[in-house]
Coordinates of C-alpha atoms in Angstrom, one line a residue:
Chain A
X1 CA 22.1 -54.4 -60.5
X2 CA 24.4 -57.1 -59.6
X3 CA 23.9 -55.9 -55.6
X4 CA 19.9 -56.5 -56.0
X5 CA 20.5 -59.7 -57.2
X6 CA 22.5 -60.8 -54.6
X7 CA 20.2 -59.4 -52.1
X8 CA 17.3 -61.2 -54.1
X9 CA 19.2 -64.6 -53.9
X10 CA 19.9 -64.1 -50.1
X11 CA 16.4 -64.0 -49.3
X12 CA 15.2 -66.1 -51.4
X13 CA 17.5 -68.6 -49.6
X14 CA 16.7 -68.0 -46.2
X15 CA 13.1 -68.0 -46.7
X16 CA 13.5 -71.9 -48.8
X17 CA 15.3 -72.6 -45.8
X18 CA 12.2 -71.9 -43.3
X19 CA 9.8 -73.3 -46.0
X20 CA 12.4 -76.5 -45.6
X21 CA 10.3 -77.6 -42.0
X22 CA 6.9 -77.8 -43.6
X23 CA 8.1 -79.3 -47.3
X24 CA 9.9 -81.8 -45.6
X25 CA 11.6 -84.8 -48.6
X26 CA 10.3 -83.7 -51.7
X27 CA 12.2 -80.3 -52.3
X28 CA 15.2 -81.1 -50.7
X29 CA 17.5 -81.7 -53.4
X30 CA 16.6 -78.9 -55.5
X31 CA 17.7 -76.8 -52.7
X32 CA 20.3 -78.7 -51.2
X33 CA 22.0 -77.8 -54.7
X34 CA 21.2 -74.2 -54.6
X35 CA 22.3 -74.1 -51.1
X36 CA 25.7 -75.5 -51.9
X37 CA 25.9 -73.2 -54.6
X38 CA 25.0 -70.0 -52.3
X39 CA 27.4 -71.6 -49.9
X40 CA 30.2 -71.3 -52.5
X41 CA 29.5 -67.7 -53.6
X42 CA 28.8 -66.0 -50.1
X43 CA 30.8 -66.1 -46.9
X44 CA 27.8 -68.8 -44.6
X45 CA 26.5 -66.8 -42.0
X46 CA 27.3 -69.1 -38.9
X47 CA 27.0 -72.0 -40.4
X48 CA 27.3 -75.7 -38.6
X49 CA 28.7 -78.7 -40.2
X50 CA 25.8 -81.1 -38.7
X51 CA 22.6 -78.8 -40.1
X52 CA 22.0 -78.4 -43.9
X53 CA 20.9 -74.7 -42.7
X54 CA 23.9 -71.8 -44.1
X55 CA 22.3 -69.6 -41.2
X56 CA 20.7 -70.9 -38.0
X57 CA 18.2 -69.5 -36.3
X58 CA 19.1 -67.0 -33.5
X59 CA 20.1 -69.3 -30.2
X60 CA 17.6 -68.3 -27.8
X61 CA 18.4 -69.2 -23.8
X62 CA 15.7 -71.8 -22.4
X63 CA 15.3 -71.8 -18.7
X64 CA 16.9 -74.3 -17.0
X65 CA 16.2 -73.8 -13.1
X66 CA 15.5 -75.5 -9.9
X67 CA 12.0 -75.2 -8.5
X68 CA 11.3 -76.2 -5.1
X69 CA 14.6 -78.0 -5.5
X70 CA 13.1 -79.9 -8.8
X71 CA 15.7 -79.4 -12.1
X72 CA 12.9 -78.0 -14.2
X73 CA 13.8 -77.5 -17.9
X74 CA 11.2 -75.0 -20.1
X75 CA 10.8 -75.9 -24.0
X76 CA 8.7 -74.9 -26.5
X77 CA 7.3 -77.6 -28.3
X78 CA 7.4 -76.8 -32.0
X79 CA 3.6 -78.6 -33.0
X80 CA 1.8 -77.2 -30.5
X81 CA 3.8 -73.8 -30.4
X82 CA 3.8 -73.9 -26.5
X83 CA 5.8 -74.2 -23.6
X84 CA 6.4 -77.2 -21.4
X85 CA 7.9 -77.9 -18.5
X86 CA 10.0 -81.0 -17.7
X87 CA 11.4 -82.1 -14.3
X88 CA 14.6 -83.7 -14.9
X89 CA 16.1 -86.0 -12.2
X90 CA 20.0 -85.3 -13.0
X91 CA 21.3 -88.4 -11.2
X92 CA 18.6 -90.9 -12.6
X93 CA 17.8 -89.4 -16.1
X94 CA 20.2 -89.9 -19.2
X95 CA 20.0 -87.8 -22.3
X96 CA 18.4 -90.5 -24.0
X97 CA 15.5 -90.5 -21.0
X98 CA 14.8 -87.0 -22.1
X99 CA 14.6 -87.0 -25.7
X100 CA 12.2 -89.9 -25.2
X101 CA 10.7 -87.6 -23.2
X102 CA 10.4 -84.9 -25.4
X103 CA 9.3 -86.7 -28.4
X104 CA 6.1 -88.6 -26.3
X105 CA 5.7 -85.2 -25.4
X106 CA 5.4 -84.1 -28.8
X107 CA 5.2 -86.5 -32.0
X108 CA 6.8 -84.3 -34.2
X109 CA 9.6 -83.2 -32.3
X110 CA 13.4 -84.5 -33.3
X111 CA 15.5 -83.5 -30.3
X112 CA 19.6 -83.7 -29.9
X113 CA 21.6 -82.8 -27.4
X114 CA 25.0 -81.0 -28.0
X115 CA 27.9 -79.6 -26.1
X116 CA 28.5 -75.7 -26.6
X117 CA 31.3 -76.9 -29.5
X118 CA 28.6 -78.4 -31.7
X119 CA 29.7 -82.1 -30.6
X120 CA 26.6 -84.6 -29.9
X121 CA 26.5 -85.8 -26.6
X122 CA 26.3 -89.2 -26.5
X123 CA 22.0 -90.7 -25.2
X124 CA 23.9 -92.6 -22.3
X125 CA 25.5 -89.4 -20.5
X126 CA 24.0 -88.4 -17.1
X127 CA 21.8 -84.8 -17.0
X128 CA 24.3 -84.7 -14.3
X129 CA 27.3 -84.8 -16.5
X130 CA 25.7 -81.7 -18.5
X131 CA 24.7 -79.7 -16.1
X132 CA 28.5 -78.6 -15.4
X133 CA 28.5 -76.2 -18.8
X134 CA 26.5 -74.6 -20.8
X135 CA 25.0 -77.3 -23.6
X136 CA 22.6 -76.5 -27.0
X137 CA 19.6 -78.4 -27.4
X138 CA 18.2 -78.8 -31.0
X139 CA 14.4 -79.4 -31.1
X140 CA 13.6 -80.2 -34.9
X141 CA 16.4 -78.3 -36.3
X142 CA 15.9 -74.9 -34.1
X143 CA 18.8 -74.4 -31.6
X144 CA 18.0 -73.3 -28.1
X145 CA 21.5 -72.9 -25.7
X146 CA 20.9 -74.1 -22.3
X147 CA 22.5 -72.5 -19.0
X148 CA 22.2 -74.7 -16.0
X149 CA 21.7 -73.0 -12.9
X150 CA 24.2 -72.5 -9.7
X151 CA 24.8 -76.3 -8.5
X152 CA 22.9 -76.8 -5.4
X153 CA 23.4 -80.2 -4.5
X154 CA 27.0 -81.4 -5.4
X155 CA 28.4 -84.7 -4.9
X156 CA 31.4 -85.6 -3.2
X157 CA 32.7 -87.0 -6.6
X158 CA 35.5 -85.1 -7.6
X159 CA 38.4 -85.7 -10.3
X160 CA 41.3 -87.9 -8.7
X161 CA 44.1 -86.0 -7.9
X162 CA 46.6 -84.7 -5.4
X163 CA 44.9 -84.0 -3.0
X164 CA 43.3 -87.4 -2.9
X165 CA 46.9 -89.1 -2.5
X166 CA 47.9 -86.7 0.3
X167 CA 44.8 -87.7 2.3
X168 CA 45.4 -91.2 2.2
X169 CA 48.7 -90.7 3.0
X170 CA 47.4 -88.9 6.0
X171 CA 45.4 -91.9 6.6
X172 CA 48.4 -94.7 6.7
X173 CA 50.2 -92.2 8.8
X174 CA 47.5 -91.7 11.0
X175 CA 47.1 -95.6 11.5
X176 CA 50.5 -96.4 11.9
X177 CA 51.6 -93.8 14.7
X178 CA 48.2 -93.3 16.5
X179 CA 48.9 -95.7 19.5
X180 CA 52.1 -94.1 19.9
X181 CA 50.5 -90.6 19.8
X182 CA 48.4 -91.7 22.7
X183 CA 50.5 -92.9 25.1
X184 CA 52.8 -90.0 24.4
X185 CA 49.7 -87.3 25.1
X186 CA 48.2 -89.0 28.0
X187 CA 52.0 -88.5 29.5
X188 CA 51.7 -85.3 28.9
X189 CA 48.5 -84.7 30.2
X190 CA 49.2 -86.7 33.0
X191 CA 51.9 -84.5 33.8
X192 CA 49.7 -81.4 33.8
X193 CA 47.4 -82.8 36.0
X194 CA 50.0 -83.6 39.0
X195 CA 51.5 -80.2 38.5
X196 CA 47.9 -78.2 38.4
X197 CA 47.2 -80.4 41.1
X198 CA 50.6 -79.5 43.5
X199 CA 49.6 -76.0 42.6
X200 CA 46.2 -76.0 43.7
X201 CA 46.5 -77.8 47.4
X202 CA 47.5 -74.5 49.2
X203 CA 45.0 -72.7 47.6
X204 CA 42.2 -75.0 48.1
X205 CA 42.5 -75.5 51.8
X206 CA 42.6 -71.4 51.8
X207 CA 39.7 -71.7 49.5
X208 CA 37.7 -74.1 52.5
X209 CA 38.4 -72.1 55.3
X210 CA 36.9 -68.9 53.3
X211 CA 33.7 -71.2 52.6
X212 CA 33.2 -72.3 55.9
X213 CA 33.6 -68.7 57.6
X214 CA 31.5 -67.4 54.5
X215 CA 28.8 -69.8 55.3
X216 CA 28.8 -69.3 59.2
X217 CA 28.3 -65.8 58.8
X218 CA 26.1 -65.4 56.1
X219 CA 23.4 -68.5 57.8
X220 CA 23.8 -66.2 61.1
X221 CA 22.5 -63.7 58.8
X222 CA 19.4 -66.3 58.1
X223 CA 18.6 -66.7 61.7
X224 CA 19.2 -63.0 62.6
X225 CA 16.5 -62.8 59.8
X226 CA 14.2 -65.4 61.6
X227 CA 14.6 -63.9 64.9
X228 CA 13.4 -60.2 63.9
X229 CA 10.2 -62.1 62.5
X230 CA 9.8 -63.3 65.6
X231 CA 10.4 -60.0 67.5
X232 CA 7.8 -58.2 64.7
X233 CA 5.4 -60.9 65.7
X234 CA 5.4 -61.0 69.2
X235 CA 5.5 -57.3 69.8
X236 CA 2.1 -56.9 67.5
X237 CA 0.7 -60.0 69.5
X238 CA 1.2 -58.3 72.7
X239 CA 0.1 -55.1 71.0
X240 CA -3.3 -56.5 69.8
X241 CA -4.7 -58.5 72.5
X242 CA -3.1 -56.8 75.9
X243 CA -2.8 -53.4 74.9
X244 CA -4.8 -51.5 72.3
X245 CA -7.0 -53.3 70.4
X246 CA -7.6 -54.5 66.5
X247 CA -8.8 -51.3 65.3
X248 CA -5.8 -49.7 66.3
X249 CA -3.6 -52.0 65.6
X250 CA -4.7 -52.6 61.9
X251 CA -3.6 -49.8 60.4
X252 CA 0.0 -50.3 61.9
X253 CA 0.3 -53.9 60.5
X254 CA -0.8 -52.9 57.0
X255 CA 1.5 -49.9 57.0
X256 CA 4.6 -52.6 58.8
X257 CA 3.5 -54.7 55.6
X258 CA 3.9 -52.3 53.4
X259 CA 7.2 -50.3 54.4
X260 CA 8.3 -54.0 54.0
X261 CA 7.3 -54.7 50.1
X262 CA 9.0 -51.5 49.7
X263 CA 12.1 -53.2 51.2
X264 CA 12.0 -55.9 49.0
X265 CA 11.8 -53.6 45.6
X266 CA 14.5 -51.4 46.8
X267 CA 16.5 -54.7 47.2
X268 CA 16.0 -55.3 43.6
X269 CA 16.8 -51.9 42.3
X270 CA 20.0 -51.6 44.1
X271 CA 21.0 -54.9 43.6
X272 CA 19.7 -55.7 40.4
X273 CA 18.6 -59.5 41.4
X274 CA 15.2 -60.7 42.6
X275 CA 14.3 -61.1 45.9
X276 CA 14.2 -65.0 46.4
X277 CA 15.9 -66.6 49.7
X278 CA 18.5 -68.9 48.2
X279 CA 19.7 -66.2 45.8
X280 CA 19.8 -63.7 49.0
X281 CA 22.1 -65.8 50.7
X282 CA 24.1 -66.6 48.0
X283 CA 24.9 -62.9 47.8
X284 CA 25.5 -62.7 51.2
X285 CA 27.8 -65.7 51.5
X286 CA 30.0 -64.5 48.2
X287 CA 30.3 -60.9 50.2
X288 CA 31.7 -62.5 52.7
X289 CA 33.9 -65.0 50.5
X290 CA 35.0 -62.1 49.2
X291 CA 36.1 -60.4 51.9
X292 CA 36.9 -62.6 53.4
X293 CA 40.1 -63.5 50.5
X294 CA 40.5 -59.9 50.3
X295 CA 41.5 -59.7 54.3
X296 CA 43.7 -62.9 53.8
X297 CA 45.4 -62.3 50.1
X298 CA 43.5 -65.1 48.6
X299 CA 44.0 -64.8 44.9
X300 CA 40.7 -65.7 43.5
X301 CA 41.4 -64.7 39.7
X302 CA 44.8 -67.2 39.6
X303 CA 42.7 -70.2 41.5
X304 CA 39.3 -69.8 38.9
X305 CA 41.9 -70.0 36.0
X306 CA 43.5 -73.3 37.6
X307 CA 40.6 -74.9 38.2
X308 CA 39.3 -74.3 34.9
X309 CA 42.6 -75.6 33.1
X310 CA 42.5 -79.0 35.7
X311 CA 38.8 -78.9 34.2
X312 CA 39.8 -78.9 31.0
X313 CA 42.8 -81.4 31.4
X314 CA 40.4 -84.1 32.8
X315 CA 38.1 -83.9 30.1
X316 CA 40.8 -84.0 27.6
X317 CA 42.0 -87.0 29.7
X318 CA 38.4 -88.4 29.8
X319 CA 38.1 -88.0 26.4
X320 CA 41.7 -90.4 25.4
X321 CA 40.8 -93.3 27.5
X322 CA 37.4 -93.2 26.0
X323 CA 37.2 -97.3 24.8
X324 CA 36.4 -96.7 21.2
X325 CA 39.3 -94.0 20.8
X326 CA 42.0 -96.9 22.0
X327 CA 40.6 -99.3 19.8
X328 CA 39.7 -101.8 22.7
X329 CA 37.4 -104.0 23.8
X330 CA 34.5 -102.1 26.2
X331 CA 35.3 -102.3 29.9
X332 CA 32.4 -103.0 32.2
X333 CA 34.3 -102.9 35.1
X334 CA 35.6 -99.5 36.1
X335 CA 38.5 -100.3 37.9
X336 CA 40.3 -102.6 35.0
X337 CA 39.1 -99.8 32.3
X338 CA 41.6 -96.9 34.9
X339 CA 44.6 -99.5 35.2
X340 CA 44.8 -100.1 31.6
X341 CA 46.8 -97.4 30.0
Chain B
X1 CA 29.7 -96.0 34.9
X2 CA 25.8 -95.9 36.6
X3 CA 24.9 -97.4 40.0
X4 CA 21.5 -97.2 40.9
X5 CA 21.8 -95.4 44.2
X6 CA 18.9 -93.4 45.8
X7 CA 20.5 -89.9 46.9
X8 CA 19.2 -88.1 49.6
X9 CA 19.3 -84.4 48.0
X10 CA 17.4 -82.9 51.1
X11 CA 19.5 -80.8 52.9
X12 CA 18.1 -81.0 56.7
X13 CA 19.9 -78.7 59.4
X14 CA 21.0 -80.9 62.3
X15 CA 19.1 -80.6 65.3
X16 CA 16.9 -78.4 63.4
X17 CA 13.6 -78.0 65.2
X18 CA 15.1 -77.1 68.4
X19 CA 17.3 -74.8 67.1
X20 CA 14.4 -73.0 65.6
X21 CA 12.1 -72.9 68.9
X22 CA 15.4 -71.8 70.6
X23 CA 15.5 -68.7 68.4
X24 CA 11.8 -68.3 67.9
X25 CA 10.6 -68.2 71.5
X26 CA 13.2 -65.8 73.1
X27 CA 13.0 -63.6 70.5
X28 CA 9.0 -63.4 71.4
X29 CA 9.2 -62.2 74.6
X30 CA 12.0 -59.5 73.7
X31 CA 9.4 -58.5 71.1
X32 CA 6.7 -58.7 74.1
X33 CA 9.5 -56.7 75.8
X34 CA 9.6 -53.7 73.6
X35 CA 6.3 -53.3 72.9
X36 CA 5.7 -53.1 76.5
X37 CA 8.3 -50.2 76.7
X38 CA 7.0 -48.7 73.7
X39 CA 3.1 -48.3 75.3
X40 CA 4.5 -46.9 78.7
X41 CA 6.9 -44.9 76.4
X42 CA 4.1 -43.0 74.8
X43 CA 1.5 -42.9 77.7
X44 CA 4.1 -41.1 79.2
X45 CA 4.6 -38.5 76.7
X46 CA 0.8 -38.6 76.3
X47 CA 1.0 -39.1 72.6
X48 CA -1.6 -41.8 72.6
X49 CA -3.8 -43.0 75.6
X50 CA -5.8 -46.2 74.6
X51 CA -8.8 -44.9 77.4
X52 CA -9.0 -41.3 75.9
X53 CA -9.3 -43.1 72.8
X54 CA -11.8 -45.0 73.3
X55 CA -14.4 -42.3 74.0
X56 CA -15.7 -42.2 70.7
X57 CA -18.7 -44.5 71.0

């Protein structure tokens, strides 16, 4: 008997405490009194010191997501028992700009704003502030928790801390001892450069004398070429016009012509490259080279790897007397800008 | 630092033209030459005779 009452009085107070949005003054201390006495009797079922509600309604998830990079935020206005969408500008809006927002939205509508721990946030906080944790908004006494989304645009802000100090530290150092630094690797470099340099003279005069033998035989190869052409042309010639005539000769040509296109595709299938004259002779002059070094011991693998280091050495060289990384004045004239260290 | 040169990027063979007719013309009459041996090579085997070919009127 007692248990049915209880239950009675149970309902009875939940459903006072829906009817409490549409009666909104007039029955409120009959029931604030009941509620305080329900309060006393039964254990509050989730209750929250800052609503006069022992149970709240259950805290439904609104979506809180970026659209085509917009913040969009999705609540359901309570008059007009629909959803609405609002773009929120995290870095420009406050929490006041939105619950003006929401209430020109919707007259009816009371909104707050509170951190997961029930606390109000404040109407001067940035969206941005909130949108670290999850937050509740309360529209007219109903309790929606909001989950921002990943963050997709962060800000270099961050909290002050070691690793701030260490970086300007960094930064003094970096100040004081650059000059020093400089000097001390342009030595150094310096250095590499003479003794790349000593290393490469043997092999570069070795290197010239390949080219040039390279070259002279693979240009007699050119004008071999140009004199079988001529050969080819003046036999037909004599062919055509002193011997037989056209209409035998016709059938040779096309047939000479043809024997010769398949020359040129069996070039490219063995040699993999097209058939185009400066390419051709390229081929022909690194054969050469590179028999050439083969015949005379010519270590090609040791001098690419040199030249590519002095390469490198004289860019990094180029690269420390660049004006703006010495922290002087632009030099117009070439000659001063090389004498200056 | 930029100068304002005008480079010549032609690459021209010295003495180029003569060089050429020197090759070209010789190597003419060689090919006149062979083709000369070549005709009395095969009249003489009698694998082709211009006059008995051109019978056929």
């Amino acid at each position: 008997m007692s248990f049915s009452v209880r239950m009675i009085g149970k309902v009875g107070t939940r459903l006072r405490g829906s009817l409490q949005t549409l009666h909104c003054g007039f029955t409120r201390p009959h029931l604030a009194t009941f509620l305080e006495q329900v309060h006393h009797r039964h254990a509050p079922l989730g209750s929250r010191r800052a609503l006069l509600f022992s149970t709240l309604a259950p805290s439904s998830d609104l979506s809180l997501e970026y659209k085509h990079g917009r913040l969009v935020l999705e609540v359901p206005l309570p008059s007009r028992h629909e959803k609405c969408l609002f773009f929120l500008r995290p870095m420009l809006m406050n929490v006041g700009d939105l619950i003006t927002d929401l209430q020109r939205e919707d007259s009816g509508l009371t909104a707050a704003v509170l951190s997961k721990d029930g606390e109000r946030v404040a109407n001067s906080t940035l969206i941005e502030a909130l949108l670290g944790k999850d937050f509740l908004l309360v529209i007219n006494d109903v309790c929606y928790n909001v989950c921002p989304p990943e963050k997709v645009f962060a800000t270099s802000e961050h909290a002050r801390d070691i690793e701030d100090m260490k970086h300007v530290v960094h930064l003094l150092h970096t100040a004081l001892h650059l000059p020093e630094h400089h000097l001390l690797r342009e030595r150094q470099l310096l250095e590499k450069l003479d003794n790349l340099k000593q290393e490469l003279t043997p092999l570069e005069k070795m290197k010239a004398q390949l080219s040039q033998t390279a070259e002279f035989h693979s240009s007699r190869v050119l004008w071999t070429g140009m004199a079988l052409l001529s050969v080819q042309g003046g036999a037909l010639a004599w062919l055509t016009w002193w011997v037989y005539s056209w209409d035998v000769m016709e059938p040779v040509t096309y047939f000479i012509t043809y024997g010769t296109s398949i020359g040129i595709f069996a070039y490219y299938v063995l040699t993999k490259q097209d058939y185009v004259y400066p390419d051709a002779k390229d081929r022909q002059f690194l054969h050469y080279f590179y028999k050439g070094a083969r015949k005379r011991r010519f270590d090609v693998e040791r001098y690419n790897e040199l030249k590519e280091e002095l390469a490198e050495v004289e860019e990094d060289l180029r690269r420390l007397r660049n004006p703006t990384q010495l922290q002087l004045p632009l030099q117009t004239d070439p000659a001063k800008a090389i004498n200056q260290t | 630092l930029e100068t304002s040169k005008a480079f010549n990027f032609c690459y021209k063979t010295p003495f180029g033209l003569i060089r050429m007719t020197a090759v070209e013309v010789p190597f003419l009459y060689v090919g006149t030459l062979i083709s000369k041996n070549f005709v009395a090579l095969l009249e003489e085997h009698d694998i082709f005779v211009p006059e008995d070919d051109d019978d056929d009127d």
